[in-house]
Short mmCIF file of N, CA, C and O in Angstrom, two decimals:
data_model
loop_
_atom_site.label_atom_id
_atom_site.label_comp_id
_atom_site.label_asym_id
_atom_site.label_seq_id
_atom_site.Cartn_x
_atom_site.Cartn_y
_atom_site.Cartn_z
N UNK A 992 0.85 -1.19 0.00
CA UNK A 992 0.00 0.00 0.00
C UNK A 992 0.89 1.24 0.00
O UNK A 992 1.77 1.37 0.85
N UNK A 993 0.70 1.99 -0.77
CA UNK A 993 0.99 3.27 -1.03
C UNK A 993 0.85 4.27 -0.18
O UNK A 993 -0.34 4.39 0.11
N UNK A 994 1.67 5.21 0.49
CA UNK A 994 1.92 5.67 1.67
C UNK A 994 1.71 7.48 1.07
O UNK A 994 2.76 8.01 0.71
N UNK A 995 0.94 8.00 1.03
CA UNK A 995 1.05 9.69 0.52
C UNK A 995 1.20 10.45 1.65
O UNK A 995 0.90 10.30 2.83
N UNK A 996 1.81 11.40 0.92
CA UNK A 996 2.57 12.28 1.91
C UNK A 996 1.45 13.72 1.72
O UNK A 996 0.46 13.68 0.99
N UNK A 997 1.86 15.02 2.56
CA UNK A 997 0.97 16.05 2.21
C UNK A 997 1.52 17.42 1.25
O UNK A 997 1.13 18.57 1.47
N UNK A 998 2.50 17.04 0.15
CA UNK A 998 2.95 18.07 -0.53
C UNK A 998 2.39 17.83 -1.73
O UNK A 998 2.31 16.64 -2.03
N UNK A 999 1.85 18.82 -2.69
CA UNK A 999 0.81 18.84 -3.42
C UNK A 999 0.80 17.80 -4.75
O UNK A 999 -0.25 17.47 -5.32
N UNK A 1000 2.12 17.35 -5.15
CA UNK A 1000 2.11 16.46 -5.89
C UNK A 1000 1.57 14.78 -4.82
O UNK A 1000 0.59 14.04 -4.97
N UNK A 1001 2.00 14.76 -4.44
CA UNK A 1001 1.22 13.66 -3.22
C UNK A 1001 0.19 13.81 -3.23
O UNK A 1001 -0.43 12.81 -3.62
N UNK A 1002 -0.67 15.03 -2.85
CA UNK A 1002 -2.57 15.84 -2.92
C UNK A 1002 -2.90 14.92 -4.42
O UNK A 1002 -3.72 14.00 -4.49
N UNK A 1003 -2.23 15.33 -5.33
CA UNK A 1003 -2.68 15.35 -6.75
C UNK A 1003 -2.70 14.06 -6.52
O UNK A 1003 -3.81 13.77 -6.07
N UNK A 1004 -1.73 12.75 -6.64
CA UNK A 1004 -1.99 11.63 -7.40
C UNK A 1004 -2.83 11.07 -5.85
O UNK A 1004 -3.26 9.97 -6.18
N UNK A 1005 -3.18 11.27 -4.57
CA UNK A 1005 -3.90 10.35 -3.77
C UNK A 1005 -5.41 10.93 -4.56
O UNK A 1005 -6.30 10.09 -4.74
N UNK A 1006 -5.67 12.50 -5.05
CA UNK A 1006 -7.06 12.41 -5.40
C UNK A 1006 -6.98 11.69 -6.58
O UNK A 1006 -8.17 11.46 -6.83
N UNK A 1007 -6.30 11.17 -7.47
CA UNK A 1007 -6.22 10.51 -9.22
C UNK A 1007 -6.50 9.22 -8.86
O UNK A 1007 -7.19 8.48 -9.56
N UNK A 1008 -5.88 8.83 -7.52
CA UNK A 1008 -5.49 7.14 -7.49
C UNK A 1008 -6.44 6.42 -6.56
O UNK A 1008 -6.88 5.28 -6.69
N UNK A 1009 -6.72 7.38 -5.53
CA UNK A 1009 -7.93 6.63 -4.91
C UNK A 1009 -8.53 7.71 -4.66
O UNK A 1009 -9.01 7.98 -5.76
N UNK A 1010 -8.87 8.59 -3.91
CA UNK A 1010 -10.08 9.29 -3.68
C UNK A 1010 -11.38 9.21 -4.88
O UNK A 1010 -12.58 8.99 -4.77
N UNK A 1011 -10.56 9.48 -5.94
CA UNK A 1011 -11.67 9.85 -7.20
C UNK A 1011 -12.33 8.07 -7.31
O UNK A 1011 -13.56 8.07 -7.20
N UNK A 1012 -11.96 7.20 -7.43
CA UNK A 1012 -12.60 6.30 -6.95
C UNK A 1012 -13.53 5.74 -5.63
O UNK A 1012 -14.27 4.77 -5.73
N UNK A 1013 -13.41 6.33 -4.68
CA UNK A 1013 -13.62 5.93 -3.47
C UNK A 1013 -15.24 6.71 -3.56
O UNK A 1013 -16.37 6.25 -3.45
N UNK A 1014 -14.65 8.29 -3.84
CA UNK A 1014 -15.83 8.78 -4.25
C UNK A 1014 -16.98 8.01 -5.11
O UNK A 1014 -18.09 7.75 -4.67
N UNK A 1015 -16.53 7.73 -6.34
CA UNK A 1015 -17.58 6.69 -7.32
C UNK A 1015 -18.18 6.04 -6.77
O UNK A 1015 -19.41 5.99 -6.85
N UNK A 1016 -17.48 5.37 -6.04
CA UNK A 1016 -17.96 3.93 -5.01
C UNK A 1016 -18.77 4.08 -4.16
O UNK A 1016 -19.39 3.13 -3.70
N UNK A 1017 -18.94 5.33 -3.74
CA UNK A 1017 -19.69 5.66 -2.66
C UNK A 1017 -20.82 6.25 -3.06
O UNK A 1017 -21.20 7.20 -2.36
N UNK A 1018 -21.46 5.96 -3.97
CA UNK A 1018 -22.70 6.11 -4.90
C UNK A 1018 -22.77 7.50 -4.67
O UNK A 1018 -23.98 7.69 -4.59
N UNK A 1019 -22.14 8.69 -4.50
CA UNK A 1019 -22.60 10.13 -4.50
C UNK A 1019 -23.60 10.47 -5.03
O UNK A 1019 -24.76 10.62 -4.63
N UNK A 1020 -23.05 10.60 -6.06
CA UNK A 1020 -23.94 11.03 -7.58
C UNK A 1020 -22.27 11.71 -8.27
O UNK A 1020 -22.04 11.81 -9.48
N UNK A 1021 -21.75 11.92 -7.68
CA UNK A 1021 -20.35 12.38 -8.65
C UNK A 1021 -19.74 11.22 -9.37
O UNK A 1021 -19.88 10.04 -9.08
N UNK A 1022 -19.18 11.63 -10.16
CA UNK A 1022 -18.38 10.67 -11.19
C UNK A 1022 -16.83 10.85 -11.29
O UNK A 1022 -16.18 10.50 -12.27
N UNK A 1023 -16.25 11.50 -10.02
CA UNK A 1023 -14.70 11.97 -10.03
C UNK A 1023 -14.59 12.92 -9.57
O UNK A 1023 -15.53 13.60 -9.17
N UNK A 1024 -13.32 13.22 -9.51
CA UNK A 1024 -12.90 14.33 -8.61
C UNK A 1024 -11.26 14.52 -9.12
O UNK A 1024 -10.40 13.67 -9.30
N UNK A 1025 -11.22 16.02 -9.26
CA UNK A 1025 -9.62 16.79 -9.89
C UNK A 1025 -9.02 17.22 -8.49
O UNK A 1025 -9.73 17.32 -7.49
N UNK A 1026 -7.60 17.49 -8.51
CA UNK A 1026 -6.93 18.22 -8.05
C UNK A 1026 -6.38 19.13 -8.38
O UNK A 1026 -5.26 18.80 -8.76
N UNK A 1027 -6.61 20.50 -8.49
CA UNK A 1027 -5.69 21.48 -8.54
C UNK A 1027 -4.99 22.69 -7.85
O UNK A 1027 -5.60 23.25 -6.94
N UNK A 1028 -3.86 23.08 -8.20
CA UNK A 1028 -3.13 24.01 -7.22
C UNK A 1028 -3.26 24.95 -8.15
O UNK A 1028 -3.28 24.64 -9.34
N UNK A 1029 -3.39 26.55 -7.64
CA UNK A 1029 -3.83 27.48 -8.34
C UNK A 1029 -2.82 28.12 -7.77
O UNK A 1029 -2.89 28.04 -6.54
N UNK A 1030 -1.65 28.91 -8.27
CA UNK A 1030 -0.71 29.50 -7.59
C UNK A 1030 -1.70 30.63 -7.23
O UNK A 1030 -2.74 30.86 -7.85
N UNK A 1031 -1.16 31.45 -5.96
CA UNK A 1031 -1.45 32.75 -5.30
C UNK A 1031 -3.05 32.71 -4.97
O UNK A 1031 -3.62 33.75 -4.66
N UNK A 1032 -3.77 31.41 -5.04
CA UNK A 1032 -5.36 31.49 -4.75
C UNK A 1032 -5.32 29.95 -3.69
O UNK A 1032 -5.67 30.16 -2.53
N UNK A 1033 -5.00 28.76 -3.96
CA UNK A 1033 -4.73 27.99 -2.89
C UNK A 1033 -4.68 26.48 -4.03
O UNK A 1033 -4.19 26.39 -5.16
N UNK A 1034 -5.31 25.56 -3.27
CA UNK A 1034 -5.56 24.23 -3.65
C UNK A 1034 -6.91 23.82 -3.22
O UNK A 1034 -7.35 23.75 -2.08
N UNK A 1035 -7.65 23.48 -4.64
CA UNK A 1035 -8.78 22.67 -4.97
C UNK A 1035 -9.46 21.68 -5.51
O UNK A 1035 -9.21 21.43 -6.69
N UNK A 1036 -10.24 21.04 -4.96
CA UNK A 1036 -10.84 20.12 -4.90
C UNK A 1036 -12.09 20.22 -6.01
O UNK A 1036 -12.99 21.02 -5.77
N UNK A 1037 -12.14 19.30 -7.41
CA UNK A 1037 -13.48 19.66 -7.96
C UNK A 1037 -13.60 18.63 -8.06
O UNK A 1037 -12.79 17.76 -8.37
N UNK A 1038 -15.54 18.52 -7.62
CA UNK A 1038 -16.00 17.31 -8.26
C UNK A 1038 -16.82 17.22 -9.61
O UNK A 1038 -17.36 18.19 -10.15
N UNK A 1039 -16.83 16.02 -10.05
CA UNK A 1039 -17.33 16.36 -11.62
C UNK A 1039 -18.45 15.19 -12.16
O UNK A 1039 -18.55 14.02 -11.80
N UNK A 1040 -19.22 15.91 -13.14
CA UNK A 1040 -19.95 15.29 -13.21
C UNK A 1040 -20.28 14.17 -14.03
O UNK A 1040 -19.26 13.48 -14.15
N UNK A 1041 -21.46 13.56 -14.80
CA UNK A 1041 -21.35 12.29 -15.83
C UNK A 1041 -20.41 12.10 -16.77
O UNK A 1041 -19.79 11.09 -17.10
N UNK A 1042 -20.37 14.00 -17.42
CA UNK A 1042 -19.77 14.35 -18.50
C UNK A 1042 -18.36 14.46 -17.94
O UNK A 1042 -17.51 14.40 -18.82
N UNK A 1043 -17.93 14.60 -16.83
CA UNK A 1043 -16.51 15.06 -16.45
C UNK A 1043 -16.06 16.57 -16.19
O UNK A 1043 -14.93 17.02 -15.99
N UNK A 1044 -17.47 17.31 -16.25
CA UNK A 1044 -17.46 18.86 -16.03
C UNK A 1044 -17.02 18.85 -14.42
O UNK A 1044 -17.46 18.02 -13.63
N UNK A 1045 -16.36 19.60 -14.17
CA UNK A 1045 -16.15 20.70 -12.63
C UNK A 1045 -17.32 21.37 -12.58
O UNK A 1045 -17.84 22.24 -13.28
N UNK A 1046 -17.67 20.71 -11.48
CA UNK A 1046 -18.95 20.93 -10.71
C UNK A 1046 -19.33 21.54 -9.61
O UNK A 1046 -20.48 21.92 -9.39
N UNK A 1047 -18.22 21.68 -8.74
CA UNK A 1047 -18.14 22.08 -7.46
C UNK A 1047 -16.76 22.42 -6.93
O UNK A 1047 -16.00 21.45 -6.98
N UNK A 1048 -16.29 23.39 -6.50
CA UNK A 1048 -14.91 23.35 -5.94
C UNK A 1048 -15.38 23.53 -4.48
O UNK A 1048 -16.36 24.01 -3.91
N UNK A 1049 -14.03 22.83 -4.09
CA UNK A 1049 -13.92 22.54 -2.25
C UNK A 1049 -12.64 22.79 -2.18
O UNK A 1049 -11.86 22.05 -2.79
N UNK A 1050 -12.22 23.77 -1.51
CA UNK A 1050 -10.78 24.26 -1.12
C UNK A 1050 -10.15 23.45 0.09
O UNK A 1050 -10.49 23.49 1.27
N UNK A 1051 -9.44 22.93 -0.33
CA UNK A 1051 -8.18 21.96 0.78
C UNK A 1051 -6.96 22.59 0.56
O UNK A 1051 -6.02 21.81 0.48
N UNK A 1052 -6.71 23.65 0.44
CA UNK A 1052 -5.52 24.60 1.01
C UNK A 1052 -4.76 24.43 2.24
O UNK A 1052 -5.08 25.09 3.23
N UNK A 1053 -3.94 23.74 2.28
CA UNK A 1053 -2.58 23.09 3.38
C UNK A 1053 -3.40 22.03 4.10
O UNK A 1053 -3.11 21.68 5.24
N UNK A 1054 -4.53 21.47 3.36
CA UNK A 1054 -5.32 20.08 3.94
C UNK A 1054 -4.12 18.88 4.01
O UNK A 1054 -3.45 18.72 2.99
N UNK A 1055 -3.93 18.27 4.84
CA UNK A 1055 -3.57 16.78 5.05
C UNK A 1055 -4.07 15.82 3.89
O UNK A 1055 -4.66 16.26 2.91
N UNK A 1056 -3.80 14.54 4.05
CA UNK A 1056 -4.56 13.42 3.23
C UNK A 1056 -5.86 13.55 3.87
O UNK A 1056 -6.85 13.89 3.23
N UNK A 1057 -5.88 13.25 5.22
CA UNK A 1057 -6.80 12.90 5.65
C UNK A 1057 -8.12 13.84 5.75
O UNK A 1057 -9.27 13.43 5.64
N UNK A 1058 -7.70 15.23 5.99
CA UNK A 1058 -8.59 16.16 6.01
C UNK A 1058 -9.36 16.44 4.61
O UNK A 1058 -10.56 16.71 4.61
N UNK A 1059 -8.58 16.37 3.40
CA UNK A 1059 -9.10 16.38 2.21
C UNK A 1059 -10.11 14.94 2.23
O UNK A 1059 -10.81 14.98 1.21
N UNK A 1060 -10.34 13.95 2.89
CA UNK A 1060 -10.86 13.18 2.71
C UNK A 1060 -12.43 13.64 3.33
O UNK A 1060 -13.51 13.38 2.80
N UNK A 1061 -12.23 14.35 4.53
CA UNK A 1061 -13.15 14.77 5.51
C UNK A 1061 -13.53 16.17 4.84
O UNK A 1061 -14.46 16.66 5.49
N UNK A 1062 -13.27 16.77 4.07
CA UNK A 1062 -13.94 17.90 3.17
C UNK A 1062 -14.61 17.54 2.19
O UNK A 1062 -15.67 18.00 1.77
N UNK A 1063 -13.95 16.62 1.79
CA UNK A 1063 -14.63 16.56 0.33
C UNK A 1063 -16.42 15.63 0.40
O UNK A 1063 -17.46 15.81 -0.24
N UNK A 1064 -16.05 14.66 1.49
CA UNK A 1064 -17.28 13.87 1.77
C UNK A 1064 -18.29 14.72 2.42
O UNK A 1064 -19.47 14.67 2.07
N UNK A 1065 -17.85 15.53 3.39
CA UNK A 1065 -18.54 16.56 4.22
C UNK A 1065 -19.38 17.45 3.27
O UNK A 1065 -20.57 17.63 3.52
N UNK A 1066 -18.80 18.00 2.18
CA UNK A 1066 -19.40 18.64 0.80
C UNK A 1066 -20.49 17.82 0.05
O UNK A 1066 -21.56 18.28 -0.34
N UNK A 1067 -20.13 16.75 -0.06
CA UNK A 1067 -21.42 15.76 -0.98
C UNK A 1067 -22.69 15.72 -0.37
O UNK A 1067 -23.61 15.09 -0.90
#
């Protein structure tokens, strides 16, 4: 098992590799979820929809693994 750390390339591939799945799985209604870092505005969380549109942003700006886990579900 794969061990992620909290520096934003770590953020990026734990939301690519499992979150965005975990999400699916968890019958939301979302179909995925992006990571991006926006220099000088923070780091966000979008979820997306059938089509793969950004649907929602949720800011995890200096979030942990774990806290991004607890935002993003907290949002759905």
């Amino acid at each position: 098992m794969r061990i992620y750390k909290g520096n934003k390339e770590e953020k990026r591939a734990f939301v690519k590799e499992v979150l965005s799945d975990l999400l699916v799985m968890s019958n939301s209604g979302w179909y995925g979820v992006e990571y991006e870092y926006i220099p000088n505005q923070g780091e966000y969380i979008f979820l997306l929809d059938k089509d793969g549109v950004r649907c929602k942003k949720i800011d995890v700006t200096a979030d942990s693994i774990t806290a991004i886990i607890h935002d993003v579900f907290k949002k759905i």
